[in-house]
Amino acid sequence: MAQSVGIKDVARVAGVSVGTVSNVINRPDTVAVETRARVLSAIDRLGYVRSESARQLRAGRSRIMGLLVLDMGNPFFVDVARGAERAARAAGLGVMVCNSDQNASEEAEYLSLFAEQRVRGVLLTPADATGRNIEAFRRHGIPFVLVDRVAEGTTECSVSVDDVAGGALAVRHLVDAGHRSLAYVSGPPGLNQVRDRRTGALNALAEAGLGPERLRELPTDRLDVAAGRDAGARLLGLADRPTAVFCANDLLALGVLQAMYAAGVGVPDDLAIVGYDDIEFAAAAAVPLTSVRQPAATMGALAAQLLLEETETGTSAAPHEHRRVVLRPELVVRRSSLSAR
């Protein structure tokens, strides 16, 4: 195995001190042109790459921001990551993206890794409904911002969408279209987003003078297409099948759509479907999917900016003020919910 080239090797080949090499790398204007050229030539010849991790440890300031999301298989979180990365790169930082896979144990392991790596800060969509992972991570003193989650009971910054309003948008649309028997494919009940969207759905029913019994909930263990297909199969087995279904995200909705297509059930004529997130695949589905749009990339960028503000403020006299940013959702109507009733 080849040995790594260090700063001492560069100094030896260039015939200068280690301090001079350091100055060429970090403060090139302080070194004479001829000496600088000799050092750069040695760096090029030896293939020297400075140890960024060692430099960060000495400076006490990492150039890496952690991002831990629920499911990188969901295009919604890909867009969140894209927005966060864009904001981080503009500030000269990189992003370490990790996936908890909706698992509290994996979330805890990644948070420990972030602490070991002494990242600048973390953008986090929590998987652990108990909050224990956040409490354990808080002891490390590393700033974090919650993404797609309101910072209830905490003092940290958060960026989220008003999911109660989003759930109401979806069900109000279905009620206005004439539906009186609905289902909610909800995902894991421990997630705040799932509960808030259900609350919004019930609010919309109440506005229309309809009771909560008009919304039959079909929980799932995960928020993916396979779980949606399973929920669709259960929906098909109901004797009094609802005429419309609201899904907690688009992947679930696409799974329900697949199950209906396989069973020969017409969408939207036999069953109207509304999803949530408005991922790119929603518009490209066999039956274009009505969805509640979340500005995912904007959420990621705003969360990264809040984290940057906090970590930069920590180097100045002015204290950082934590903020909760709540964005408004938007209903995007497509063919999956446009049945004539």
Coordinates of C-alpha atoms in Angstrom, one line a residue:
M1 CA 0.0 0.0 0.0
A2 CA 1.4 3.4 -1.0
Q3 CA 2.2 5.8 1.9
S4 CA 0.4 9.1 1.9
V5 CA 2.4 12.2 1.2
G6 CA 2.6 14.7 4.0
I7 CA 3.5 18.4 4.4
K8 CA 7.0 17.4 5.6
D9 CA 7.6 15.6 2.4
V10 CA 6.7 18.6 0.3
A11 CA 8.9 20.8 2.5
R12 CA 11.9 18.4 2.0
V13 CA 11.5 18.2 -1.8
A14 CA 11.0 22.0 -2.1
G15 CA 13.9 22.8 0.3
V16 CA 11.8 25.0 2.5
S17 CA 10.4 24.8 6.0
V18 CA 7.0 23.2 6.9
G19 CA 5.8 26.7 7.9
T20 CA 6.5 28.0 4.4
V21 CA 4.6 25.1 2.8
S22 CA 1.7 25.9 5.1
N23 CA 1.8 29.6 4.1
V24 CA 1.8 28.7 0.4
I25 CA -1.4 26.6 1.0
N26 CA -3.2 29.0 3.3
R27 CA -1.7 32.4 2.8
P28 CA 0.1 32.3 -0.6
D29 CA 0.4 36.1 -0.8
T30 CA 2.8 36.1 2.1
V31 CA 5.4 33.9 0.2
A32 CA 7.8 35.1 -2.5
V33 CA 6.8 34.2 -6.0
E34 CA 9.8 32.1 -6.7
T35 CA 9.5 30.1 -3.4
R36 CA 5.8 29.7 -4.0
A37 CA 6.4 28.3 -7.4
R38 CA 8.9 25.8 -6.0
V39 CA 6.5 24.6 -3.4
L40 CA 3.6 24.3 -5.8
S41 CA 5.9 22.3 -8.1
A42 CA 6.7 19.9 -5.3
I43 CA 3.1 19.6 -4.4
D44 CA 2.2 18.7 -8.0
R45 CA 5.1 16.2 -8.3
L46 CA 4.3 14.4 -5.1
G47 CA 0.5 14.5 -5.5
Y48 CA 0.1 16.0 -2.1
V49 CA -3.4 16.6 -0.8
R50 CA -3.8 18.3 2.5
S51 CA -5.8 16.6 5.3
E52 CA -8.9 18.6 5.5
S53 CA -10.1 16.7 8.6
A54 CA -6.9 17.5 10.4
R55 CA -7.1 21.2 9.4
Q56 CA -10.7 21.3 10.6
L57 CA -9.9 19.8 13.9
R58 CA -7.1 22.3 14.5
A59 CA -9.4 25.2 13.5
G60 CA -12.3 23.7 15.5
R61 CA -14.6 24.5 12.5
S62 CA -15.8 21.8 10.2
R63 CA -16.7 22.6 6.6
I64 CA -19.2 19.7 6.5
M65 CA -22.9 20.0 7.3
G66 CA -24.9 16.8 8.1
L67 CA -28.3 16.0 6.6
L68 CA -30.3 13.1 7.9
V69 CA -33.6 12.3 6.2
L70 CA -36.3 9.7 6.5
D71 CA -36.0 8.1 3.1
M72 CA -33.6 9.0 0.3
G73 CA -35.8 6.7 -1.9
N74 CA -38.4 9.4 -1.8
P75 CA -37.8 12.1 -4.4
F76 CA -39.2 14.6 -1.9
F77 CA -36.1 14.2 0.3
V78 CA -33.8 14.2 -2.8
D79 CA -35.2 17.7 -3.5
V80 CA -34.7 18.8 0.1
A81 CA -31.1 17.6 -0.1
R82 CA -30.6 19.5 -3.4
G83 CA -31.8 22.7 -1.8
A84 CA -29.6 22.3 1.2
E85 CA -26.6 21.4 -0.8
R86 CA -27.1 24.5 -3.0
A87 CA -27.1 26.8 0.1
A88 CA -24.2 25.0 1.7
R89 CA -22.0 25.2 -1.4
A90 CA -22.7 28.9 -1.7
A91 CA -21.2 29.2 1.7
G92 CA -18.2 27.0 0.9
L93 CA -19.5 24.0 2.8
G94 CA -20.2 20.4 1.8
V95 CA -23.1 18.2 2.8
M96 CA -22.9 14.7 4.2
V97 CA -26.3 13.1 3.3
C98 CA -27.5 10.1 5.4
N99 CA -30.7 8.1 5.3
S100 CA -32.3 6.8 8.5
D101 CA -34.7 4.7 6.5
Q102 CA -37.5 5.7 8.9
N103 CA -35.7 3.7 11.6
A104 CA -34.9 5.2 15.0
S105 CA -31.9 3.0 15.6
E106 CA -30.3 3.9 12.4
E107 CA -31.0 7.6 13.1
A108 CA -29.2 7.3 16.4
E109 CA -26.1 5.7 14.7
Y110 CA -25.9 8.5 12.2
L111 CA -26.3 11.2 14.8
S112 CA -23.4 9.6 16.7
L113 CA -21.4 9.6 13.5
F114 CA -22.1 13.3 13.0
A115 CA -20.9 13.9 16.5
E116 CA -17.7 11.9 15.9
Q117 CA -17.0 13.8 12.7
R118 CA -17.6 17.1 14.5
V119 CA -19.8 18.4 11.7
R120 CA -20.6 22.1 11.5
G121 CA -24.3 21.3 12.2
V122 CA -27.1 18.9 11.2
L123 CA -30.3 19.2 9.3
L124 CA -32.6 16.5 10.6
T125 CA -36.0 15.0 9.8
P126 CA -36.6 12.9 12.9
A127 CA -37.5 9.2 12.7
D128 CA -37.7 8.7 16.4
A129 CA -41.1 9.8 17.7
T130 CA -40.0 9.7 21.3
G131 CA -37.4 12.5 20.9
R132 CA -34.8 10.5 22.7
N133 CA -32.3 10.6 19.8
I134 CA -32.6 14.4 19.7
E135 CA -32.1 14.7 23.4
A136 CA -28.9 12.5 23.2
F137 CA -27.5 14.5 20.3
R138 CA -28.2 17.8 22.0
R139 CA -25.6 16.9 24.6
H140 CA -22.8 17.2 22.0
G141 CA -23.5 20.9 21.6
I142 CA -23.8 20.7 17.8
P143 CA -26.4 23.0 16.3
F144 CA -29.2 21.4 14.4
V145 CA -32.3 22.4 12.4
L146 CA -35.4 20.3 12.1
V147 CA -36.6 19.9 8.5
D148 CA -40.2 19.0 7.6
R149 CA -41.0 19.1 11.3
V150 CA -42.1 21.8 13.6
A151 CA -39.8 22.2 16.6
E152 CA -42.5 21.5 19.2
G153 CA -41.1 21.5 22.8
T154 CA -37.6 22.5 21.7
T155 CA -35.8 25.7 21.2
E156 CA -34.1 24.8 17.9
C157 CA -34.8 26.2 14.5
S158 CA -37.2 24.4 12.2
V159 CA -38.5 24.6 8.6
S160 CA -41.8 22.9 7.8
V161 CA -45.0 23.0 5.8
D162 CA -48.4 23.6 7.5
D163 CA -49.5 19.9 7.2
V164 CA -52.8 20.6 8.9
A165 CA -53.6 23.1 6.1
G166 CA -52.3 20.6 3.5
G167 CA -54.5 17.8 4.7
A168 CA -57.5 20.2 4.7
L169 CA -56.7 21.2 1.1
A170 CA -56.7 17.6 -0.1
V171 CA -60.0 16.6 1.6
R172 CA -61.8 19.8 0.9
H173 CA -61.0 19.2 -2.8
L174 CA -62.5 15.7 -2.6
V175 CA -65.6 16.9 -0.7
D176 CA -66.2 19.7 -3.1
A177 CA -66.1 17.1 -5.9
G178 CA -69.0 15.2 -4.2
H179 CA -67.2 12.5 -2.2
R180 CA -68.7 11.6 1.2
S181 CA -66.9 8.4 1.9
L182 CA -63.1 8.7 2.1
A183 CA -60.1 6.8 3.2
Y184 CA -56.8 8.1 4.5
V185 CA -53.7 5.9 3.7
S186 CA -51.7 7.4 6.6
G187 CA -48.2 5.8 6.9
P188 CA -46.6 5.2 10.4
P189 CA -48.9 6.9 13.0
G190 CA -45.9 8.0 15.1
L191 CA -44.8 10.6 12.5
N192 CA -46.1 14.1 13.3
Q193 CA -46.6 14.8 9.6
V194 CA -48.9 11.9 9.3
R195 CA -51.0 13.0 12.3
D196 CA -51.1 16.6 11.2
R197 CA -52.4 15.7 7.7
R198 CA -55.1 13.5 9.3
T199 CA -56.1 16.5 11.5
G200 CA -56.4 18.7 8.5
A201 CA -58.5 16.1 6.7
L202 CA -60.9 15.8 9.7
N203 CA -61.1 19.6 9.8
A204 CA -62.2 19.8 6.2
L205 CA -64.8 17.1 6.8
A206 CA -66.1 19.1 9.8
E207 CA -66.3 22.3 7.8
A208 CA -68.6 20.4 5.4
G209 CA -70.8 19.1 8.2
L210 CA -69.4 15.6 8.0
G211 CA -68.3 13.5 10.9
P212 CA -64.9 11.8 11.4
E213 CA -66.5 8.4 10.6
R214 CA -66.5 9.5 7.0
L215 CA -62.7 9.1 6.9
R216 CA -61.5 5.5 7.2
E217 CA -57.8 5.3 8.2
L218 CA -55.5 2.7 6.6
P219 CA -52.2 2.9 8.4
T220 CA -49.0 1.5 6.9
D221 CA -45.6 0.7 8.4
R222 CA -43.7 2.7 5.7
L223 CA -44.2 5.6 3.3
D224 CA -43.3 3.9 0.1
V225 CA -44.9 2.4 -3.0
A226 CA -45.0 -1.1 -1.7
A227 CA -46.9 0.0 1.4
G228 CA -49.3 1.9 -0.9
R229 CA -49.9 -1.3 -2.9
D230 CA -50.7 -3.1 0.3
A231 CA -53.1 -0.4 1.4
G232 CA -54.7 -0.5 -2.0
A233 CA -55.3 -4.3 -1.6
R234 CA -56.9 -3.7 1.8
L235 CA -59.0 -0.9 0.2
L236 CA -60.2 -3.3 -2.5
G237 CA -61.3 -5.8 0.2
L238 CA -63.7 -3.4 1.9
A239 CA -67.3 -4.2 1.5
D240 CA -68.2 -0.5 1.6
R241 CA -65.3 0.8 -0.4
P242 CA -64.8 4.6 -0.1
T243 CA -65.1 6.6 -3.4
A244 CA -61.9 8.7 -2.7
V245 CA -58.6 8.2 -0.9
F246 CA -56.1 10.7 0.4
C247 CA -52.6 9.4 0.9
A248 CA -50.0 10.8 3.3
N249 CA -47.4 11.0 0.5
D250 CA -47.2 10.5 -3.2
L251 CA -45.3 7.2 -3.0
L252 CA -48.3 5.7 -1.1
A253 CA -50.6 7.2 -3.6
L254 CA -48.7 5.7 -6.6
G255 CA -48.9 2.3 -4.8
V256 CA -52.6 2.7 -4.4
L257 CA -52.9 3.7 -8.1
Q258 CA -51.0 0.6 -9.1
A259 CA -53.2 -1.7 -7.0
M260 CA -56.3 -0.1 -8.6
Y261 CA -54.9 -0.5 -12.1
A262 CA -54.1 -4.1 -11.5
A263 CA -57.6 -4.8 -10.2
G264 CA -59.3 -3.0 -13.1
V265 CA -60.7 -0.3 -10.8
G266 CA -61.0 3.0 -12.7
V267 CA -59.2 6.1 -11.4
P268 CA -60.8 8.6 -11.0
D269 CA -64.2 7.3 -12.0
D270 CA -64.4 4.5 -9.4
L271 CA -61.9 5.9 -7.0
A272 CA -60.4 9.4 -6.8
I273 CA -56.8 9.6 -5.4
V274 CA -55.0 12.6 -3.9
G275 CA -51.3 12.4 -2.8
Y276 CA -48.9 14.7 -0.9
D277 CA -45.5 16.2 -1.8
D278 CA -46.0 16.6 -5.6
I279 CA -42.9 14.8 -6.5
E280 CA -41.8 14.7 -10.1
F281 CA -43.4 11.3 -10.7
A282 CA -46.8 12.5 -9.6
A283 CA -47.4 14.3 -12.9
A284 CA -45.8 11.5 -14.9
A285 CA -48.1 8.7 -13.5
A286 CA -50.3 6.6 -15.8
V287 CA -53.1 8.7 -14.3
P288 CA -51.5 12.1 -13.4
L289 CA -51.8 12.4 -9.7
T290 CA -53.5 15.3 -7.8
S291 CA -51.1 16.2 -5.0
V292 CA -50.5 18.7 -2.2
R293 CA -47.2 20.4 -3.2
Q294 CA -44.5 21.0 -0.6
P295 CA -41.6 23.4 -1.7
A296 CA -39.0 20.7 -0.9
A297 CA -35.9 22.4 -2.3
T298 CA -36.9 25.7 -0.7
M299 CA -37.3 23.9 2.7
G300 CA -33.8 22.4 2.4
A301 CA -32.2 25.8 1.4
L302 CA -34.0 27.7 4.2
A303 CA -32.9 25.1 6.8
A304 CA -29.3 25.2 5.6
Q305 CA -29.4 29.0 5.8
L306 CA -30.8 28.9 9.3
L307 CA -28.0 26.5 10.3
L308 CA -25.4 28.7 8.7
E309 CA -26.7 31.8 10.5
E310 CA -26.5 29.9 13.8
T311 CA -23.0 28.6 13.4
E312 CA -21.7 32.0 12.1
T313 CA -23.5 33.9 14.9
G314 CA -21.7 31.7 17.3
T315 CA -18.4 33.4 16.3
S316 CA -19.8 36.9 17.0
A317 CA -21.1 38.8 19.9
A318 CA -24.7 38.8 18.8
P319 CA -26.7 35.8 20.0
H320 CA -28.6 33.6 17.6
E321 CA -32.4 33.8 17.6
H322 CA -34.0 30.5 16.8
R323 CA -36.9 30.7 14.3
R324 CA -39.7 28.4 13.2
V325 CA -40.4 28.8 9.5
V326 CA -43.7 27.4 8.4
L327 CA -44.4 27.4 4.6
R328 CA -47.8 27.1 3.0
P329 CA -48.8 24.0 0.9
E330 CA -50.5 24.2 -2.5
L331 CA -53.0 21.9 -4.1
V332 CA -52.1 20.8 -7.6
V333 CA -55.1 19.3 -9.3
R334 CA -54.7 16.6 -12.0
R335 CA -56.8 13.8 -13.5
S336 CA -56.6 11.3 -10.6
S337 CA -59.3 13.3 -8.6
L338 CA -61.4 14.7 -11.4
S339 CA -64.3 12.2 -11.5
A340 CA -67.8 13.5 -12.3
R341 CA -70.1 12.7 -9.4

